[in-house]
Coordinates of C-alpha atoms and ligand atoms in Angstrom, one line a residue:
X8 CA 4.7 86.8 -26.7
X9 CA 3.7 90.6 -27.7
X10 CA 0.0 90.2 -27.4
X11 CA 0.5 89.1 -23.8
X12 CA 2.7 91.6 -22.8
X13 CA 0.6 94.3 -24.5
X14 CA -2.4 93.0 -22.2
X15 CA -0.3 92.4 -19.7
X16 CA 1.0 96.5 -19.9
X17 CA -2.8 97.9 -20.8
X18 CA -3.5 95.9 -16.9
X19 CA -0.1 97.5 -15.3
X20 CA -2.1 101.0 -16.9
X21 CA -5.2 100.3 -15.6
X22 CA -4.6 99.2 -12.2
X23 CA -1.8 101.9 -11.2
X24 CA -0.2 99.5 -8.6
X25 CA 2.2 102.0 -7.6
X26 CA -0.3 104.3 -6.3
X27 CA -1.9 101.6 -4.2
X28 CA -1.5 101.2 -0.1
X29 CA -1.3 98.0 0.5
X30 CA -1.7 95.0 -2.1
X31 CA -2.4 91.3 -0.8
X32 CA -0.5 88.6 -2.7
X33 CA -2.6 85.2 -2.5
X34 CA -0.9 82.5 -4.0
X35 CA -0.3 78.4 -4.7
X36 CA 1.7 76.6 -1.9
X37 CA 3.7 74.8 -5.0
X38 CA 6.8 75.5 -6.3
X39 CA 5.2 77.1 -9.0
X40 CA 3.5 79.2 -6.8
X41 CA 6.1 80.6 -4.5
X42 CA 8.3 81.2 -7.2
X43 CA 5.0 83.4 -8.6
X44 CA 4.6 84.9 -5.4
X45 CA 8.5 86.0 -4.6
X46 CA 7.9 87.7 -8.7
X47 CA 5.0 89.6 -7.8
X48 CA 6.8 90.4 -4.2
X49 CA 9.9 91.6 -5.8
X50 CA 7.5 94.2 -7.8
X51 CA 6.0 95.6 -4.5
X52 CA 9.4 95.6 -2.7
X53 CA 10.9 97.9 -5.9
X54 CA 7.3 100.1 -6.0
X55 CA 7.8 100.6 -2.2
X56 CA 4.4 99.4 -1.2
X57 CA 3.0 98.0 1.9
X58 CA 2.0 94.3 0.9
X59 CA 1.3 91.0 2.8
X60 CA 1.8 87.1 1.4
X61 CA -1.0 84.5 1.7
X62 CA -0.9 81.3 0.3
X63 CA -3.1 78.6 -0.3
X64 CA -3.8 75.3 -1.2
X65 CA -7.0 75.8 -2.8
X66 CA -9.6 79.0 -3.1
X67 CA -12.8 77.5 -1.4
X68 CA -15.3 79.7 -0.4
X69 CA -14.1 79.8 3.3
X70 CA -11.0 80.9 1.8
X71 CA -12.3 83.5 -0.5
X72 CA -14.0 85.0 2.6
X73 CA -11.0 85.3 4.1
X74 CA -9.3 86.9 1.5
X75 CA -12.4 89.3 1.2
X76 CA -12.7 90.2 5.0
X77 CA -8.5 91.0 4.8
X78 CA -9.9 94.1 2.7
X79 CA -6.7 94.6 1.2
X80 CA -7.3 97.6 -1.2
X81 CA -6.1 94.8 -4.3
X82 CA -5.7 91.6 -4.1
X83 CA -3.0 90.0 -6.7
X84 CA -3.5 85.8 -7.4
X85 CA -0.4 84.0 -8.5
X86 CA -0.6 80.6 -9.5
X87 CA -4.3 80.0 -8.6
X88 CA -7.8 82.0 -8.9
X89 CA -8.4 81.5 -12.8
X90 CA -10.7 78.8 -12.0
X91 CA -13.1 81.0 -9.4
X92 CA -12.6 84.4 -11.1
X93 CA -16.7 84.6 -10.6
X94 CA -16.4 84.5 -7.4
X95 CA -13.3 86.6 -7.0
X96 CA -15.0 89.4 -8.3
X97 CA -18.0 88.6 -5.1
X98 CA -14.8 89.0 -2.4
X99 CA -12.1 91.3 -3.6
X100 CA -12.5 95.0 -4.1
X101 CA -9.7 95.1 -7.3
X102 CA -7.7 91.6 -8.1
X103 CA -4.7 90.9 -10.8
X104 CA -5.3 87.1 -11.5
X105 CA -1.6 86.3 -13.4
X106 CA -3.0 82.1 -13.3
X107 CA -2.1 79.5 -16.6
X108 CA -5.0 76.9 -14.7
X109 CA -8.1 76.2 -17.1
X110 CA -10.2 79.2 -17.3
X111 CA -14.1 79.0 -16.8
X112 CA -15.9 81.6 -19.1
X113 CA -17.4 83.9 -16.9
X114 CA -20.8 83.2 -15.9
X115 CA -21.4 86.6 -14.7
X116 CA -21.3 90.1 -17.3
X117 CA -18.6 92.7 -16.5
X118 CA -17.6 93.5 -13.2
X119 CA -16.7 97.4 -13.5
X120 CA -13.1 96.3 -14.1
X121 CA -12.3 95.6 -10.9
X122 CA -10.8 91.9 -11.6
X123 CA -7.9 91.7 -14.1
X124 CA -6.9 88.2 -15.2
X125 CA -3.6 87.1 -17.6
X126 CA -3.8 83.9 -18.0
X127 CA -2.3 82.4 -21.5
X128 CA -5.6 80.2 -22.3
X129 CA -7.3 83.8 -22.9
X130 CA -4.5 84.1 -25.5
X131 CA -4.4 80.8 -27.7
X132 CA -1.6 79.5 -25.4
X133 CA -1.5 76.3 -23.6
X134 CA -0.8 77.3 -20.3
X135 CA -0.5 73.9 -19.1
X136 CA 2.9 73.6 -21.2
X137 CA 3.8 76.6 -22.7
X138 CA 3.3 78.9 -19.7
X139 CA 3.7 78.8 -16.0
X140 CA 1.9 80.7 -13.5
X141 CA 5.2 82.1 -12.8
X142 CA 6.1 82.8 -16.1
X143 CA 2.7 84.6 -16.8
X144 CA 3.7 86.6 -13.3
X145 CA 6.8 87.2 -15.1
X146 CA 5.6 88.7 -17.8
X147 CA 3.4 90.9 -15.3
X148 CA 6.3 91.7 -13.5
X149 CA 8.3 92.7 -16.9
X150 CA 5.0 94.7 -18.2
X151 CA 5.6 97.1 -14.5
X152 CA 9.5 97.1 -13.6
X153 CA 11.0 96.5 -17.5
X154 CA 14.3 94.5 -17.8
X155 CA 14.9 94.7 -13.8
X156 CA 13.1 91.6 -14.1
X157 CA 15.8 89.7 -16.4
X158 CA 16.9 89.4 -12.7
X159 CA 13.9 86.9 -12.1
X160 CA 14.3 84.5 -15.1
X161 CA 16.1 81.9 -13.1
X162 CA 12.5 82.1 -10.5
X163 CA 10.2 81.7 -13.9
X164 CA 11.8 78.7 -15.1
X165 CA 12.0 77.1 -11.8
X166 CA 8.4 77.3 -11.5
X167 CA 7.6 75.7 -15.1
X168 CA 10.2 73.1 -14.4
X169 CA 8.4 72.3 -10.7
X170 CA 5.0 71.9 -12.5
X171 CA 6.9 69.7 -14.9
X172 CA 6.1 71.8 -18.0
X173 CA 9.4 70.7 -19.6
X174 CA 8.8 66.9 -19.0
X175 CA 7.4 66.1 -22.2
X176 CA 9.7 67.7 -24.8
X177 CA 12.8 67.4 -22.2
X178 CA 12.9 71.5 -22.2
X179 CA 10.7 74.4 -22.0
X180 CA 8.5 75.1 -24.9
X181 CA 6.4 78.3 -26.0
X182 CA 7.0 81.4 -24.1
X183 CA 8.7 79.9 -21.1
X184 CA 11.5 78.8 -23.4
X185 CA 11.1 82.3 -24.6
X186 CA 11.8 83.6 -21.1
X187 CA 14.7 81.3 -20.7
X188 CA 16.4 82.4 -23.5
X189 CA 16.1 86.2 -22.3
X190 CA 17.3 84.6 -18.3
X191 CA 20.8 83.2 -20.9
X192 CA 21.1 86.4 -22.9
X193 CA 21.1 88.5 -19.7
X194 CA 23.3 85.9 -17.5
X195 CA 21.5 84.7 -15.4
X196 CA 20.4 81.6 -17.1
X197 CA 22.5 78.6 -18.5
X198 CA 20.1 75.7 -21.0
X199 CA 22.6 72.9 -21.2
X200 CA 21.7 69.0 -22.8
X201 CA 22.5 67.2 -20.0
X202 CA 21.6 63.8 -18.0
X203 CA 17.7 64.9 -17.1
X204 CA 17.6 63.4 -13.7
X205 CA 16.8 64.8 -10.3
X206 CA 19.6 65.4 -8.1
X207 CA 22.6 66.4 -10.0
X208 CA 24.1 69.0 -7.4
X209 CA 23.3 67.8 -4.3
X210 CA 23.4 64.1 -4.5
X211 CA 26.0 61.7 -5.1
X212 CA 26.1 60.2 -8.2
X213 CA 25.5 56.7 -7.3
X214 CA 22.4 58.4 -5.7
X215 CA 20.6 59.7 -8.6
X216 CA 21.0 56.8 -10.5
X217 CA 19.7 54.8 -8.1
X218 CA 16.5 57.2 -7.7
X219 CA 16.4 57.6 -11.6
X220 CA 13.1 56.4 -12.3
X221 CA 12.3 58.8 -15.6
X222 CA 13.0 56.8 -17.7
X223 CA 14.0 53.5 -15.4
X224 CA 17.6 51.9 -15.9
X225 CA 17.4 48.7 -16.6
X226 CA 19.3 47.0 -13.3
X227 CA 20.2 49.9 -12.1
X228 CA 17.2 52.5 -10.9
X229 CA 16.1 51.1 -7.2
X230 CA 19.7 49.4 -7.0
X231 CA 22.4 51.0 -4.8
X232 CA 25.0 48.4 -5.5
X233 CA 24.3 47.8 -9.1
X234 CA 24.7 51.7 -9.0
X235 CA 27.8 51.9 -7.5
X236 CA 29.2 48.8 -9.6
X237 CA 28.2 50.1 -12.6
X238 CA 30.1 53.5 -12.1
X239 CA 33.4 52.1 -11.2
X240 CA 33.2 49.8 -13.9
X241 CA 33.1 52.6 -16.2
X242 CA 36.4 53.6 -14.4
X243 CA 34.1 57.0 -12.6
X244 CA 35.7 57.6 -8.9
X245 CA 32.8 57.7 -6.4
X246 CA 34.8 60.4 -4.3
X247 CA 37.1 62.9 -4.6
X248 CA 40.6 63.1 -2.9
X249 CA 38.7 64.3 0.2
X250 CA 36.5 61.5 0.0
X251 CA 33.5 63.3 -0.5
X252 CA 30.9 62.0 -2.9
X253 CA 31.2 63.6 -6.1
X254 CA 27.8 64.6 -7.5
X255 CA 27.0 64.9 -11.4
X256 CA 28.4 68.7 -10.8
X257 CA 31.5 67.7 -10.3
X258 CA 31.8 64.8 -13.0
X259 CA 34.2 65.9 -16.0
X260 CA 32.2 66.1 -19.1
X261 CA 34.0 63.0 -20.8
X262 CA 32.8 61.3 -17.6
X263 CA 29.5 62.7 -17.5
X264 CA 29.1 61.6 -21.8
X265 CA 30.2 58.3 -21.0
X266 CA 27.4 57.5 -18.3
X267 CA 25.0 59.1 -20.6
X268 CA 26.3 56.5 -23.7
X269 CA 25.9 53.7 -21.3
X270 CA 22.8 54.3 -19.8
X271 CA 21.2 54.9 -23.1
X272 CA 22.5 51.3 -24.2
X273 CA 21.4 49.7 -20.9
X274 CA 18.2 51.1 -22.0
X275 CA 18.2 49.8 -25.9
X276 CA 19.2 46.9 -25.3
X277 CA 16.5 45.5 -22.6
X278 CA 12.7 45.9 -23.0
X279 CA 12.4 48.9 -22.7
X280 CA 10.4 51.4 -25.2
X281 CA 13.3 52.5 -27.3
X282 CA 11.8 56.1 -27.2
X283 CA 13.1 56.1 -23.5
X284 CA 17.0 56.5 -24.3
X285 CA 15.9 59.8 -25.7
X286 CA 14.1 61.2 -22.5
X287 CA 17.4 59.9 -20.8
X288 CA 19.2 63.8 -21.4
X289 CA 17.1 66.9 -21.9
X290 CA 17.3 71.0 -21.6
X291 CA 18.6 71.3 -17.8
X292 CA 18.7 75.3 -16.4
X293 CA 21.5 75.9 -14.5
X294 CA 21.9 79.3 -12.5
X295 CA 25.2 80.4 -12.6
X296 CA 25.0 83.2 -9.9
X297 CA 24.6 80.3 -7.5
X298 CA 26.8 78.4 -5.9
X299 CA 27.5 74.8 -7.8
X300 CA 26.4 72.1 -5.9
X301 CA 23.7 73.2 -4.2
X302 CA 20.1 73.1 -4.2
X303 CA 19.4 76.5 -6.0
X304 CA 21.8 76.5 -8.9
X305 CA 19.3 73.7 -11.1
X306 CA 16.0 74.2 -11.8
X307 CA 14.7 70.9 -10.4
X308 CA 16.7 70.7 -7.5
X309 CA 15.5 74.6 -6.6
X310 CA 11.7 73.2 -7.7
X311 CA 11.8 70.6 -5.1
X312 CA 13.3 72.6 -2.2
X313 CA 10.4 75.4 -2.8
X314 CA 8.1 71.8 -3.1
X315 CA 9.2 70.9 0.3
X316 CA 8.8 73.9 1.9
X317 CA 5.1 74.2 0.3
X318 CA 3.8 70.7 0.5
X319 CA 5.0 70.7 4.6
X320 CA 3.2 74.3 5.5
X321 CA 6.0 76.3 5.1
X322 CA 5.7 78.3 1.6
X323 CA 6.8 81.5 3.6
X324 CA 10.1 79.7 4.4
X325 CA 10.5 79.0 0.2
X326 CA 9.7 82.8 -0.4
X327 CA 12.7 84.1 1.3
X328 CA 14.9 81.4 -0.4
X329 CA 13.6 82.8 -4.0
X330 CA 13.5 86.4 -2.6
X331 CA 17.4 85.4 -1.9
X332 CA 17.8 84.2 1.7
X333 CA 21.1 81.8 1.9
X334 CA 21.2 82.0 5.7
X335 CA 18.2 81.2 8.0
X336 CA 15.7 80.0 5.7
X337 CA 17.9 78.6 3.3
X338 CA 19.0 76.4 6.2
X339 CA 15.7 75.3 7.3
X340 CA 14.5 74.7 3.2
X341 CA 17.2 72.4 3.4
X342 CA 16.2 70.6 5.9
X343 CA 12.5 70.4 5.1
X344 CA 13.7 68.9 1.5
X345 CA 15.2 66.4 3.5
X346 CA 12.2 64.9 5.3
X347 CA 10.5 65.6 1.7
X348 CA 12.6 63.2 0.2
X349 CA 12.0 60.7 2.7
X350 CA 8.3 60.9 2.9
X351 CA 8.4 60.6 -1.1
X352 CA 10.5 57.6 -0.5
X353 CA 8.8 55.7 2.0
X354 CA 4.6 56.9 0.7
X355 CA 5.8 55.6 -2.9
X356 CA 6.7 52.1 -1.5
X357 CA 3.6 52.6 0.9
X358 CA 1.6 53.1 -2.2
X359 CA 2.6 50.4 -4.4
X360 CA 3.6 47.8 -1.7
X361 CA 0.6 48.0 1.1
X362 CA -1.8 50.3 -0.4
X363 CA -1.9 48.8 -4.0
X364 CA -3.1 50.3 -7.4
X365 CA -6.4 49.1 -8.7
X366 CA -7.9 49.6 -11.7
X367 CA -11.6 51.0 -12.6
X368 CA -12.8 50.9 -16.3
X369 CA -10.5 53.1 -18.3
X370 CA -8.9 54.0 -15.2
X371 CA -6.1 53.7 -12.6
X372 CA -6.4 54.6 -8.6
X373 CA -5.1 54.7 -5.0
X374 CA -6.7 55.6 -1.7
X375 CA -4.0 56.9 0.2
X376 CA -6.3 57.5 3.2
X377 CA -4.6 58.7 6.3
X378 CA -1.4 56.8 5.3
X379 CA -0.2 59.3 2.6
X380 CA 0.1 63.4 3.3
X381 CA -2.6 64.8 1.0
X382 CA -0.3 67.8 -0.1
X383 CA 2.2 64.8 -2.0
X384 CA -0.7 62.9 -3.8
X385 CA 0.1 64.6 -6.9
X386 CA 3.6 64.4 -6.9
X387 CA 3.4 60.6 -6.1
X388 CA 1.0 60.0 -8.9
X389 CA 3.8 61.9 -11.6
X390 CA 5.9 59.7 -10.5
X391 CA 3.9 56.7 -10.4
X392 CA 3.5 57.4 -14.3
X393 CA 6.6 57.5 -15.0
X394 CA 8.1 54.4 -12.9
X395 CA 7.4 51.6 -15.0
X396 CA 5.6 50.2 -12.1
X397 CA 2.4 50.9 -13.6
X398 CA 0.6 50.2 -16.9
X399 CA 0.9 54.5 -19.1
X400 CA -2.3 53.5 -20.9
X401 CA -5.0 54.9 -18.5
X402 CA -5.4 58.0 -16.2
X403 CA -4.3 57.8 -12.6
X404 CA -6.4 59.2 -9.9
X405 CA -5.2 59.3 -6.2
X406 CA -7.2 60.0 -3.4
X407 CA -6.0 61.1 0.1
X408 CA -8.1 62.6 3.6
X409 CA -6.7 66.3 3.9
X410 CA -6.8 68.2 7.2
X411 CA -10.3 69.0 7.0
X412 CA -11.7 66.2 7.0
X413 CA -12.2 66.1 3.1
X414 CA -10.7 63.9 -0.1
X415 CA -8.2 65.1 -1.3
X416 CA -7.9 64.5 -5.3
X417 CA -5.1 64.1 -7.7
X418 CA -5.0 63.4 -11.5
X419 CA -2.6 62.5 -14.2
X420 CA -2.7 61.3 -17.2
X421 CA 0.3 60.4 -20.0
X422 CA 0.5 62.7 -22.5
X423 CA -0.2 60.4 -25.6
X424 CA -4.1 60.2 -24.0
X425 CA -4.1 63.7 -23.9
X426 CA -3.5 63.9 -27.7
X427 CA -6.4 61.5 -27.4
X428 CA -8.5 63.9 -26.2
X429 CA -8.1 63.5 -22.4
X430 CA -8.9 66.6 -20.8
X431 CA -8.3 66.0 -16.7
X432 CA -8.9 69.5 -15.9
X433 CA -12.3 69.3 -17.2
X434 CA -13.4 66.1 -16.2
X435 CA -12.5 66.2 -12.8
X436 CA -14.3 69.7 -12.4
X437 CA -17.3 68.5 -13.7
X438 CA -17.0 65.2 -11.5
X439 CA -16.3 67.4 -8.6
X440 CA -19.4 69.7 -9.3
X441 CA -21.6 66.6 -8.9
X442 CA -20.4 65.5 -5.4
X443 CA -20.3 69.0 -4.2
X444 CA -17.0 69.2 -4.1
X445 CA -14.7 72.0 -6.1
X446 CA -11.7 71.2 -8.7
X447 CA -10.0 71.9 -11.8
X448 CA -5.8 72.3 -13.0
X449 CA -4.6 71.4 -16.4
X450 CA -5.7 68.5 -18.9
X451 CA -3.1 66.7 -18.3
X452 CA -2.7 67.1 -14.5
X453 CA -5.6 68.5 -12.3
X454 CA -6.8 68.2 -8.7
X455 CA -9.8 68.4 -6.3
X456 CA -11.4 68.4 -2.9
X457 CA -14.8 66.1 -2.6
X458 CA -16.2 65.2 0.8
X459 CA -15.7 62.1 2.0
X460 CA -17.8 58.6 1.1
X461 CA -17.9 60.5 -2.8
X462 CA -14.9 58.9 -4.1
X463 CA -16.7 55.8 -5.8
X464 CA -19.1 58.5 -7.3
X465 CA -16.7 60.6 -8.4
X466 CA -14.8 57.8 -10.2
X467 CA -17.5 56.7 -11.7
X468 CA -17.7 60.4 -13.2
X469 CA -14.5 61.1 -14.2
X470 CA -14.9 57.6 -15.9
X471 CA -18.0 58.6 -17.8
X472 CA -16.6 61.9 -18.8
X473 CA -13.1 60.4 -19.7
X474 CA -15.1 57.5 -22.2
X475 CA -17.1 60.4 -23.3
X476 CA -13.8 62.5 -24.0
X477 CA -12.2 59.8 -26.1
X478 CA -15.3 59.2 -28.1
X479 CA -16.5 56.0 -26.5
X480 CA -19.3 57.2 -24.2
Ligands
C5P514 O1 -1.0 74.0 -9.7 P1 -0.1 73.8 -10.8 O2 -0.4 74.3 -12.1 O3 1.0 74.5 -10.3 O4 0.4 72.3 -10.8 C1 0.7 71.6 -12.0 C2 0.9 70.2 -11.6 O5 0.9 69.4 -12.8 C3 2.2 69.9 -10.9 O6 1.9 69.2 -9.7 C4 2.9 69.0 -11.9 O7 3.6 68.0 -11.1 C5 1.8 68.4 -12.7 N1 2.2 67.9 -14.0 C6 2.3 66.5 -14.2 N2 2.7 66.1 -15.5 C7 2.9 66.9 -16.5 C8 2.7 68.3 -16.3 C9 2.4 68.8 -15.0 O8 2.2 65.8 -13.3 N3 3.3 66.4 -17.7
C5P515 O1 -2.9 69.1 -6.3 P1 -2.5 68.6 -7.6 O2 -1.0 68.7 -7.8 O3 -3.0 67.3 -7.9 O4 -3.1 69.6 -8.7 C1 -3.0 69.4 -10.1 C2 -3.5 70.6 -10.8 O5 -4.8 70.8 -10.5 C3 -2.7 71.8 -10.2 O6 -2.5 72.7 -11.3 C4 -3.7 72.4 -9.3 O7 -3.6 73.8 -9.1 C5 -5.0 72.1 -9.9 N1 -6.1 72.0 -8.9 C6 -7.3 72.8 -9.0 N2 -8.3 72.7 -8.1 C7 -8.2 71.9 -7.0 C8 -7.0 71.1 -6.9 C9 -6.0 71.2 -7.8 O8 -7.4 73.6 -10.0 N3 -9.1 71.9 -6.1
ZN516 ZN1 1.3 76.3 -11.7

């Protein structure tokens, strides 16, 4: 990671943030991003400067000219902004990108160093699984304040882990795994192998299984009772002596190696890929400052509870939880994660029960219209992926009308088509371009905004690009 942080520290030189008045921090309404955003806050709150949050679901040009009238003296991007640093430097008088999104070689010559970006494509590095936008803040942060920030591991890995970045390998890769291990040797971190599920603090046990849909259990994911039967079977009390559910927390670890033997012979022995009883257990990051059993002592549980209060409007809400609020907003986080779970619920059986998946050419999509929220298209189609509901050997594109009045876009693709040579990020940008809309993200996962009446256009881009891509076009 030195060649970062050396850039990283020759920007911290150059832009003398502590002698600035008041510094604007723009950032992605993901988990990703707020946990970015409560990095780079934490750095003004220690410098003593006067600074504002702002985030954003996109940087369209409206937006940009928003940003640009707040005339903040510097403007600092977390999570987003790589893909418009051109027109950045039209709006801001100084910006710090810190992004791990595509980046666009500039189109314009230098611009007087007034727009610093750190993003890990600059630097060899895949940023869309090696690096997080809160990791690169992280680094940032660690290039300004030094090891105050071992303080923040715990809000770097959260952020990888809520853009998925450890879903492929089951753990953290590259430098975030880097940055985990300096979260563990400092003590704020704990990497265990353990059952990779969602939901192993905060629901019951019968629960996750039931909602365990990466990879599926055979007769069991979707099933309460077969759930429920299959733990007592195995001789696991559902309660404890005060009959409260006991969640994978609380399990003993003989109990908690058992489930794990028996779900990975449910899933050998059925048709399943065999390769699936591996993805069963995984890294998980624990954060042992926090209390068990609750949202913010996982990784994935804290992901989704900054996701809810993101995806719902309410990023701000998810800022004070990371910047360590366990009262109000805590509260209200919670219960925004619980209506998140719902819509997730009820919009996935929406999707594939009344909206319906169809295919075109090489690939997969869904028109969620005004049925499904536009801010959980892309969460919906990750999960789609990995359901077994679906066939893995094509792209997924999801399309949903946003508040404005425009198409909202979302793209994923497996990873085995990305060693293809599937790059999403690029060919939805260049499919946006041509209806006059604006997108971009990561190869494997990327996003847009088109007006509406382009989607069969854009498809038939992306399709064209995507044949092109894999050497068919
Ligand atoms: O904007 P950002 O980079 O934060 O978002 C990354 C997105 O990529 C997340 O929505 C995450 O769910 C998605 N992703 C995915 N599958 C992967 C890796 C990332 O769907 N294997
Ligand atoms: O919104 P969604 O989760 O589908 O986004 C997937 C990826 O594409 C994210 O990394 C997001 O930041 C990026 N994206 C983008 N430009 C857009 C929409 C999404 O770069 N207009
Ligand atoms: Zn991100």
């Amino acid at each position: 990671m030195t060649p970062i942080i050396l850039a990283a520290r020759s920007v911290a030189e150059k832009i003398k943030l502590e002698k600035k008045s008041e510094v604007l921090v723009v950032s992605h309404i993901d988990a990703d991003g707020i946990t970015s955003a409560s990095i780079a806050t934490f750095v003004m709150e220690n410098l003593g400067i006067e600074y504002q949050n702002f985030f954003v679901k996109n940087l369209d040009e409206d937006i940009l000219q928003r940003i640009g009238d707040m005339g903040a003296e510097l403007v600092w991007y977390t999570d987003i902004g790589s893909s418009v640093k051109d027109k950045i430097e039209g709006v801001s008088n100084q910006a710090i990108i810190t992004d791990h999104h595509t980046v666009i070689q500039s189109r314009t010559k230098s611009n007087n160093g007034r727009v610093f970006e750190l993003n890990p494509h600059n630097f060899g590095i895949d940023g869309g699984r090696e690096l997080s936008g809160s990791g690169i803040t992280w680094i940032m942060a660690y290039a300004i304040l030094g090891e105050s920030v071992e303080r923040l591991v715990p809000l770097a890995v959260t952020g990888a882990v809520g853009d998925l970045q450890d879903n492929e390998n089951r753990a953290l890769v590259g430098i975030n795994k880097k940055i985990a291990d300096i979260g563990e040797s400092a003590g704020y971190v704990k990497q265990v192998t353990d059952i990779f599920y969602y939901g192993k603090e905060t629901r019951p046990v019968y629960k996750m299984l039931q909602y365990a849909f990466d990879p599926v259990i055979p007769g069991i994911s979707g099933n309460e009772s077969a759930g429920i039967e299959f733990l007592t079977n195995l001789g696991v009390e559902l309660r404890d002596d005060e009959g409260v559910w006991r969640s994978w927390v609380n399990l003993s670890g003989r109990e908690r190696r058992l489930i794990i033997s028996q779900i990975v012979r449910r899933i050998l022995f059925s048709d399943c890929v065999p390769e699936d009883a591996v993805r069963v257990v995984g890294e998980c990051y624990y954060f042992p400052l926090e209390h068990l059993g609750t949202e913010i002592h996982e990784a994935k549980e804290f992901a989704t509870l900054l996701n809810a209060c993101g995806r719902y409007g309410e990023a701000y809400i998810g800022l004070d939880v990371c910047l360590g609020d366990r009262g109000e907003a805590f509260r209200r986080a919670r219960v925004l994660l619980r209506g998140h779970r719902r819509t997730l619920v009820e919009s996935l059986d929406t999707v594939l029960r009344v909206i319906g998946i169809e295919e075109y050419g090489t690939l997969l999509y869904f028109h969620g219209g005004n049925k499904i929220l536009d801010t959980i298209i892309g969460t919906l189609a990750s999960m789609l992926l990995n359901s077994g509901e679906i066939p893995t050997n094509k792209p997924i594109i999801a399309f949903a009308k946003n508040t404005e009045g425009k198409i909202k876009v979302s793209a994923r693709a497996p990873r085995p088509l990305i060693n293809m040579g599937i790059n999403l990020a690029q060919a939805v940008r260049i499919a946006a371009d041509t209806v006059g809309g604006e997108g971009g993200g990561h190869s494997a996962a990327a996003g847009a905004t088109i007006p509406e009446g382009a989607e069969d256009v854009f498809l038939r881009e992306v399709e064209k690009i995507i044949n092109k891509q894999l050497g068919n076009g």
